[in-house]
């Protein structure tokens, strides 16, 4: 509990730092613009062809929106882990974190925070709700629960990706480009109708990094696309498992750092 | 009471090297050649409560590595290190709650926000109760004279101002041990003096054990009772500053102003005699010839108007020592 309070204080100090620079408001609008324009390709495609098989635009956008919202949440709250390799390990500032009596992951996660990143989640959430309404999904308690847990699981999944990035950076010192497959590139996969995603990609994003478990399955369960509810509810445990896996890699990384020096 | 004990600490680093010859950079991108460097080689020493220890040695001797091991940042390859009855790298959180570390070249304050905000965050990081924090903050603001700086963003402070804030920040949680890695680097004379004065009083008043690495011998002379000298990863000297001087700077220099012009004359047992205008300097070893005997001898020969006896310059002594130990 105390950790969460401390994390809040970290966010506060970054929030205040952000306000020190003028133009933070423009940044918020800028990110929102990127978020809105990103799926525009699908919108054009569907407006031209109507439907692709059973896939209508609101189905595709719903899956995409769920993934984007989760990514946005993780990006807002644990962004520090993403920038971490560049900033901290290379400059040796990681030493400073080791000198403070609180959890390292918390400090790394709290090492950066920008309020404008939240506009991605905001945009995603609005789109998701719009799609759910178009498909006339009943706002039952169960449905709300599935969607909420999907977002929690998604947040954990993407947090896991960021932790993994930082953990691997202890060995490579630089951040890794291929890890973007699991960050910004991963929700692009959700733009493709699920049935047409190649089997390999589908397996990677289901069984390794559970992006589809936190977006497609909950959406399918809620909208009644022939997936059972229990699969939709797997989002949280799947996200948690992936995050814990990432934490174990991170731990090995920290030990490697301490024994090889900076 | 022994607060810090290190015995037989060893640490090696791998340093990557670019191969020599044609297409070296290209080959280096694929084949990595590494060289192992022995940063610390059986380092052992112990430090008692309340001691103010100077840790000196040339660049790359292993000073920072030792400090990093003692503060729990690095794990040594072998050897035992116990600080406040804990092994630093095994109980990191408990260990670092009781120490303060100041890196002269790195900041621990948040760059964009006022100093006070950084202090408040540190209060939460170290979980300091509010009354204790307020009292300590007031104390430190007064002695470090940083009251007027608290509302300024760190990026707008001068180096001297920032260093005062850094030191205050590292003492907020009342640590029992303070590690200072080149704290006076880049400071002007006034700031240096103020900083030394502060460290001294803090050490006396609170009994904080301090370990100071520095290249400024005046720091050592002003502050430290005990000195550790490290070179090539080995501890070369461990003892009092006066002993070190005895070993490497046993000579004194007598400087006298004389009234009449004099011809050079021999001085028995003197190491070196020189005349510059009306000044006579004699370098001598008090062990061989005591000062009173020398003065008596000189006053028989010439009229002495004025005279001082100086210790050898400590900077020169250290340079001489590094050379002698072929560092």
PDB file of N, CA and C in Angstrom, chain B residues 251-310:
ATOM      1  N   UNK B 251      60.123  15.453   5.566  1.00  0.00           N
ATOM      2  CA  UNK B 251      60.933  16.670   5.635  1.00  0.00           C
ATOM      3  C   UNK B 251      60.118  17.889   5.993  1.00  0.00           C
ATOM      4  N   UNK B 252      60.839  18.852   6.633  1.00  0.00           N
ATOM      5  CA  UNK B 252      60.254  20.164   6.870  1.00  0.00           C
ATOM      6  C   UNK B 252      61.097  21.164   6.107  1.00  0.00           C
ATOM      7  N   UNK B 253      60.514  22.300   5.853  1.00  0.00           N
ATOM      8  CA  UNK B 253      61.267  23.330   5.143  1.00  0.00           C
ATOM      9  C   UNK B 253      61.347  24.578   6.017  1.00  0.00           C
ATOM     10  N   UNK B 254      62.567  24.984   6.328  1.00  0.00           N
ATOM     11  CA  UNK B 254      62.757  26.197   7.117  1.00  0.00           C
ATOM     12  C   UNK B 254      63.037  27.335   6.157  1.00  0.00           C
ATOM     13  N   UNK B 255      62.246  28.404   6.292  1.00  0.00           N
ATOM     14  CA  UNK B 255      62.466  29.561   5.426  1.00  0.00           C
ATOM     15  C   UNK B 255      62.824  30.743   6.324  1.00  0.00           C
ATOM     16  N   UNK B 256      63.934  31.388   6.007  1.00  0.00           N
ATOM     17  CA  UNK B 256      64.389  32.493   6.857  1.00  0.00           C
ATOM     18  C   UNK B 256      64.690  33.709   6.004  1.00  0.00           C
ATOM     19  N   UNK B 257      64.338  34.887   6.519  1.00  0.00           N
ATOM     20  CA  UNK B 257      64.750  36.123   5.835  1.00  0.00           C
ATOM     21  C   UNK B 257      65.989  36.645   6.535  1.00  0.00           C
ATOM     22  N   UNK B 258      66.975  36.981   5.727  1.00  0.00           N
ATOM     23  CA  UNK B 258      68.221  37.447   6.324  1.00  0.00           C
ATOM     24  C   UNK B 258      68.421  38.908   5.952  1.00  0.00           C
ATOM     25  N   UNK B 259      69.180  39.649   6.792  1.00  0.00           N
ATOM     26  CA  UNK B 259      69.296  41.088   6.541  1.00  0.00           C
ATOM     27  C   UNK B 259      70.407  41.395   5.540  1.00  0.00           C
ATOM     28  N   UNK B 260      71.564  40.731   5.683  1.00  0.00           N
ATOM     29  CA  UNK B 260      72.659  41.064   4.760  1.00  0.00           C
ATOM     30  C   UNK B 260      72.776  40.012   3.664  1.00  0.00           C
ATOM     31  N   UNK B 261      73.407  40.390   2.593  1.00  0.00           N
ATOM     32  CA  UNK B 261      73.632  39.423   1.536  1.00  0.00           C
ATOM     33  C   UNK B 261      74.626  38.389   2.012  1.00  0.00           C
ATOM     34  N   UNK B 262      74.366  37.133   1.717  1.00  0.00           N
ATOM     35  CA  UNK B 262      75.272  36.105   2.225  1.00  0.00           C
ATOM     36  C   UNK B 262      75.732  35.190   1.106  1.00  0.00           C
ATOM     37  N   UNK B 263      76.885  34.677   1.294  1.00  0.00           N
ATOM     38  CA  UNK B 263      77.425  33.677   0.380  1.00  0.00           C
ATOM     39  C   UNK B 263      76.851  32.332   0.801  1.00  0.00           C
ATOM     40  N   UNK B 264      76.585  31.465  -0.166  1.00  0.00           N
ATOM     41  CA  UNK B 264      76.135  30.119   0.195  1.00  0.00           C
ATOM     42  C   UNK B 264      77.132  29.428   1.110  1.00  0.00           C
ATOM     43  N   UNK B 265      76.600  28.732   2.094  1.00  0.00           N
ATOM     44  CA  UNK B 265      77.480  27.990   3.013  1.00  0.00           C
ATOM     45  C   UNK B 265      76.845  26.637   3.323  1.00  0.00           C
ATOM     46  N   UNK B 266      77.612  25.670   3.659  1.00  0.00           N
ATOM     47  CA  UNK B 266      77.036  24.333   3.892  1.00  0.00           C
ATOM     48  C   UNK B 266      76.287  24.261   5.229  1.00  0.00           C
ATOM     49  N   UNK B 267      75.195  23.505   5.220  1.00  0.00           N
ATOM     50  CA  UNK B 267      74.462  23.264   6.460  1.00  0.00           C
ATOM     51  C   UNK B 267      74.514  21.770   6.722  1.00  0.00           C
ATOM     52  N   UNK B 268      75.110  21.347   7.803  1.00  0.00           N
ATOM     53  CA  UNK B 268      75.239  19.899   8.048  1.00  0.00           C
ATOM     54  C   UNK B 268      73.873  19.239   8.245  1.00  0.00           C
ATOM     55  N   UNK B 269      73.739  18.031   7.743  1.00  0.00           N
ATOM     56  CA  UNK B 269      72.538  17.210   7.886  1.00  0.00           C
ATOM     57  C   UNK B 269      71.329  17.732   7.103  1.00  0.00           C
ATOM     58  N   UNK B 270      71.452  18.846   6.387  1.00  0.00           N
ATOM     59  CA  UNK B 270      70.317  19.370   5.624  1.00  0.00           C
ATOM     60  C   UNK B 270      70.186  18.600   4.318  1.00  0.00           C
ATOM     61  N   UNK B 271      68.946  18.445   3.864  1.00  0.00           N
ATOM     62  CA  UNK B 271      68.711  17.707   2.632  1.00  0.00           C
ATOM     63  C   UNK B 271      68.970  18.604   1.420  1.00  0.00           C
ATOM     64  N   UNK B 272      68.602  19.868   1.600  1.00  0.00           N
ATOM     65  CA  UNK B 272      68.671  20.779   0.459  1.00  0.00           C
ATOM     66  C   UNK B 272      68.747  22.205   0.986  1.00  0.00           C
ATOM     67  N   UNK B 273      69.637  23.001   0.431  1.00  0.00           N
ATOM     68  CA  UNK B 273      69.768  24.394   0.860  1.00  0.00           C
ATOM     69  C   UNK B 273      69.713  25.281  -0.372  1.00  0.00           C
ATOM     70  N   UNK B 274      68.925  26.341  -0.291  1.00  0.00           N
ATOM     71  CA  UNK B 274      68.893  27.233  -1.450  1.00  0.00           C
ATOM     72  C   UNK B 274      68.705  28.686  -1.010  1.00  0.00           C
ATOM     73  N   UNK B 275      69.206  29.603  -1.834  1.00  0.00           N
ATOM     74  CA  UNK B 275      69.094  31.035  -1.549  1.00  0.00           C
ATOM     75  C   UNK B 275      68.338  31.707  -2.675  1.00  0.00           C
ATOM     76  N   UNK B 276      67.319  32.485  -2.318  1.00  0.00           N
ATOM     77  CA  UNK B 276      66.626  33.304  -3.318  1.00  0.00           C
ATOM     78  C   UNK B 276      66.624  34.720  -2.797  1.00  0.00           C
ATOM     79  N   UNK B 277      67.501  35.531  -3.295  1.00  0.00           N
ATOM     80  CA  UNK B 277      67.592  36.912  -2.823  1.00  0.00           C
ATOM     81  C   UNK B 277      67.904  36.945  -1.338  1.00  0.00           C
ATOM     82  N   UNK B 278      66.974  37.467  -0.570  1.00  0.00           N
ATOM     83  CA  UNK B 278      67.241  37.550   0.870  1.00  0.00           C
ATOM     84  C   UNK B 278      66.585  36.404   1.636  1.00  0.00           C
ATOM     85  N   UNK B 279      66.091  35.371   0.892  1.00  0.00           N
ATOM     86  CA  UNK B 279      65.433  34.250   1.577  1.00  0.00           C
ATOM     87  C   UNK B 279      66.303  33.006   1.510  1.00  0.00           C
ATOM     88  N   UNK B 280      66.410  32.386   2.626  1.00  0.00           N
ATOM     89  CA  UNK B 280      67.173  31.146   2.715  1.00  0.00           C
ATOM     90  C   UNK B 280      66.190  30.014   3.009  1.00  0.00           C
ATOM     91  N   UNK B 281      66.201  28.937   2.204  1.00  0.00           N
ATOM     92  CA  UNK B 281      65.362  27.797   2.561  1.00  0.00           C
ATOM     93  C   UNK B 281      66.215  26.561   2.789  1.00  0.00           C
ATOM     94  N   UNK B 282      65.890  25.892   3.860  1.00  0.00           N
ATOM     95  CA  UNK B 282      66.606  24.667   4.214  1.00  0.00           C
ATOM     96  C   UNK B 282      65.590  23.547   4.387  1.00  0.00           C
ATOM     97  N   UNK B 283      65.734  22.501   3.603  1.00  0.00           N
ATOM     98  CA  UNK B 283      64.883  21.332   3.774  1.00  0.00           C
ATOM     99  C   UNK B 283      65.626  20.353   4.675  1.00  0.00           C
ATOM    100  N   UNK B 284      64.951  19.935   5.744  1.00  0.00           N
ATOM    101  CA  UNK B 284      65.654  19.049   6.682  1.00  0.00           C
ATOM    102  C   UNK B 284      64.728  17.968   7.217  1.00  0.00           C
ATOM    103  N   UNK B 285      65.311  16.965   7.783  1.00  0.00           N
ATOM    104  CA  UNK B 285      64.560  15.855   8.360  1.00  0.00           C
ATOM    105  C   UNK B 285      64.608  15.987   9.878  1.00  0.00           C
ATOM    106  N   UNK B 286      63.482  16.310  10.508  1.00  0.00           N
ATOM    107  CA  UNK B 286      63.509  16.537  11.958  1.00  0.00           C
ATOM    108  C   UNK B 286      63.989  15.305  12.730  1.00  0.00           C
ATOM    109  N   UNK B 287      63.900  14.160  12.089  1.00  0.00           N
ATOM    110  CA  UNK B 287      64.409  12.946  12.728  1.00  0.00           C
ATOM    111  C   UNK B 287      65.918  12.951  12.857  1.00  0.00           C
ATOM    112  N   UNK B 288      66.574  13.592  11.880  1.00  0.00           N
ATOM    113  CA  UNK B 288      68.046  13.591  11.900  1.00  0.00           C
ATOM    114  C   UNK B 288      68.596  14.793  12.643  1.00  0.00           C
ATOM    115  N   UNK B 289      67.998  15.957  12.318  1.00  0.00           N
ATOM    116  CA  UNK B 289      68.454  17.153  12.997  1.00  0.00           C
ATOM    117  C   UNK B 289      67.245  17.918  13.526  1.00  0.00           C
ATOM    118  N   UNK B 290      67.121  18.049  14.833  1.00  0.00           N
ATOM    119  CA  UNK B 290      65.963  18.739  15.395  1.00  0.00           C
ATOM    120  C   UNK B 290      66.000  20.229  15.044  1.00  0.00           C
ATOM    121  N   UNK B 291      64.802  20.829  14.998  1.00  0.00           N
ATOM    122  CA  UNK B 291      64.683  22.213  14.549  1.00  0.00           C
ATOM    123  C   UNK B 291      65.540  23.169  15.383  1.00  0.00           C
ATOM    124  N   UNK B 292      65.534  22.943  16.695  1.00  0.00           N
ATOM    125  CA  UNK B 292      66.269  23.910  17.548  1.00  0.00           C
ATOM    126  C   UNK B 292      67.750  23.890  17.245  1.00  0.00           C
ATOM    127  N   UNK B 293      68.285  22.704  16.964  1.00  0.00           N
ATOM    128  CA  UNK B 293      69.713  22.610  16.659  1.00  0.00           C
ATOM    129  C   UNK B 293      70.025  23.331  15.364  1.00  0.00           C
ATOM    130  N   UNK B 294      69.114  23.172  14.403  1.00  0.00           N
ATOM    131  CA  UNK B 294      69.313  23.806  13.111  1.00  0.00           C
ATOM    132  C   UNK B 294      69.278  25.327  13.241  1.00  0.00           C
ATOM    133  N   UNK B 295      68.285  25.815  13.996  1.00  0.00           N
ATOM    134  CA  UNK B 295      68.168  27.267  14.170  1.00  0.00           C
ATOM    135  C   UNK B 295      69.396  27.819  14.892  1.00  0.00           C
ATOM    136  N   UNK B 296      69.838  27.091  15.889  1.00  0.00           N
ATOM    137  CA  UNK B 296      71.015  27.527  16.647  1.00  0.00           C
ATOM    138  C   UNK B 296      72.221  27.639  15.719  1.00  0.00           C
ATOM    139  N   UNK B 297      72.394  26.618  14.888  1.00  0.00           N
ATOM    140  CA  UNK B 297      73.515  26.594  13.954  1.00  0.00           C
ATOM    141  C   UNK B 297      73.449  27.762  12.993  1.00  0.00           C
ATOM    142  N   UNK B 298      72.225  27.993  12.475  1.00  0.00           N
ATOM    143  CA  UNK B 298      72.071  29.061  11.488  1.00  0.00           C
ATOM    144  C   UNK B 298      72.318  30.423  12.115  1.00  0.00           C
ATOM    145  N   UNK B 299      71.812  30.615  13.335  1.00  0.00           N
ATOM    146  CA  UNK B 299      71.929  31.931  13.954  1.00  0.00           C
ATOM    147  C   UNK B 299      73.379  32.245  14.318  1.00  0.00           C
ATOM    148  N   UNK B 300      74.220  31.210  14.410  1.00  0.00           N
ATOM    149  CA  UNK B 300      75.642  31.454  14.613  1.00  0.00           C
ATOM    150  C   UNK B 300      76.265  32.067  13.384  1.00  0.00           C
ATOM    151  N   UNK B 301      75.763  31.680  12.232  1.00  0.00           N
ATOM    152  CA  UNK B 301      76.366  32.104  10.985  1.00  0.00           C
ATOM    153  C   UNK B 301      75.800  33.395  10.441  1.00  0.00           C
ATOM    154  N   UNK B 302      74.476  33.552  10.543  1.00  0.00           N
ATOM    155  CA  UNK B 302      73.850  34.716   9.935  1.00  0.00           C
ATOM    156  C   UNK B 302      72.851  35.338  10.901  1.00  0.00           C
ATOM    157  N   UNK B 303      72.418  36.540  10.532  1.00  0.00           N
ATOM    158  CA  UNK B 303      71.404  37.204  11.332  1.00  0.00           C
ATOM    159  C   UNK B 303      70.039  36.829  10.780  1.00  0.00           C
ATOM    160  N   UNK B 304      69.213  36.224  11.585  1.00  0.00           N
ATOM    161  CA  UNK B 304      67.896  35.792  11.116  1.00  0.00           C
ATOM    162  C   UNK B 304      66.865  36.841  11.509  1.00  0.00           C
ATOM    163  N   UNK B 305      66.215  37.439  10.478  1.00  0.00           N
ATOM    164  CA  UNK B 305      65.188  38.448  10.782  1.00  0.00           C
ATOM    165  C   UNK B 305      63.857  37.811  11.129  1.00  0.00           C
ATOM    166  N   UNK B 306      63.554  36.784  10.367  1.00  0.00           N
ATOM    167  CA  UNK B 306      62.205  36.217  10.420  1.00  0.00           C
ATOM    168  C   UNK B 306      62.347  34.775  10.008  1.00  0.00           C
ATOM    169  N   UNK B 307      61.509  33.880  10.551  1.00  0.00           N
ATOM    170  CA  UNK B 307      61.627  32.503  10.095  1.00  0.00           C
ATOM    171  C   UNK B 307      60.353  31.699  10.277  1.00  0.00           C
ATOM    172  N   UNK B 308      60.092  30.827   9.310  1.00  0.00           N
ATOM    173  CA  UNK B 308      58.938  29.915   9.417  1.00  0.00           C
ATOM    174  C   UNK B 308      59.409  28.511   9.112  1.00  0.00           C
ATOM    175  N   UNK B 309      58.716  27.548   9.705  1.00  0.00           N
ATOM    176  CA  UNK B 309      58.993  26.150   9.344  1.00  0.00           C
ATOM    177  C   UNK B 309      57.709  25.577   8.750  1.00  0.00           C
ATOM    178  N   UNK B 310      57.823  25.109   7.540  1.00  0.00           N
ATOM    179  CA  UNK B 310      56.633  24.604   6.855  1.00  0.00           C
ATOM    180  C   UNK B 310      56.709  23.101   6.679  1.00  0.00           C
TER     181      UNK B 310
END
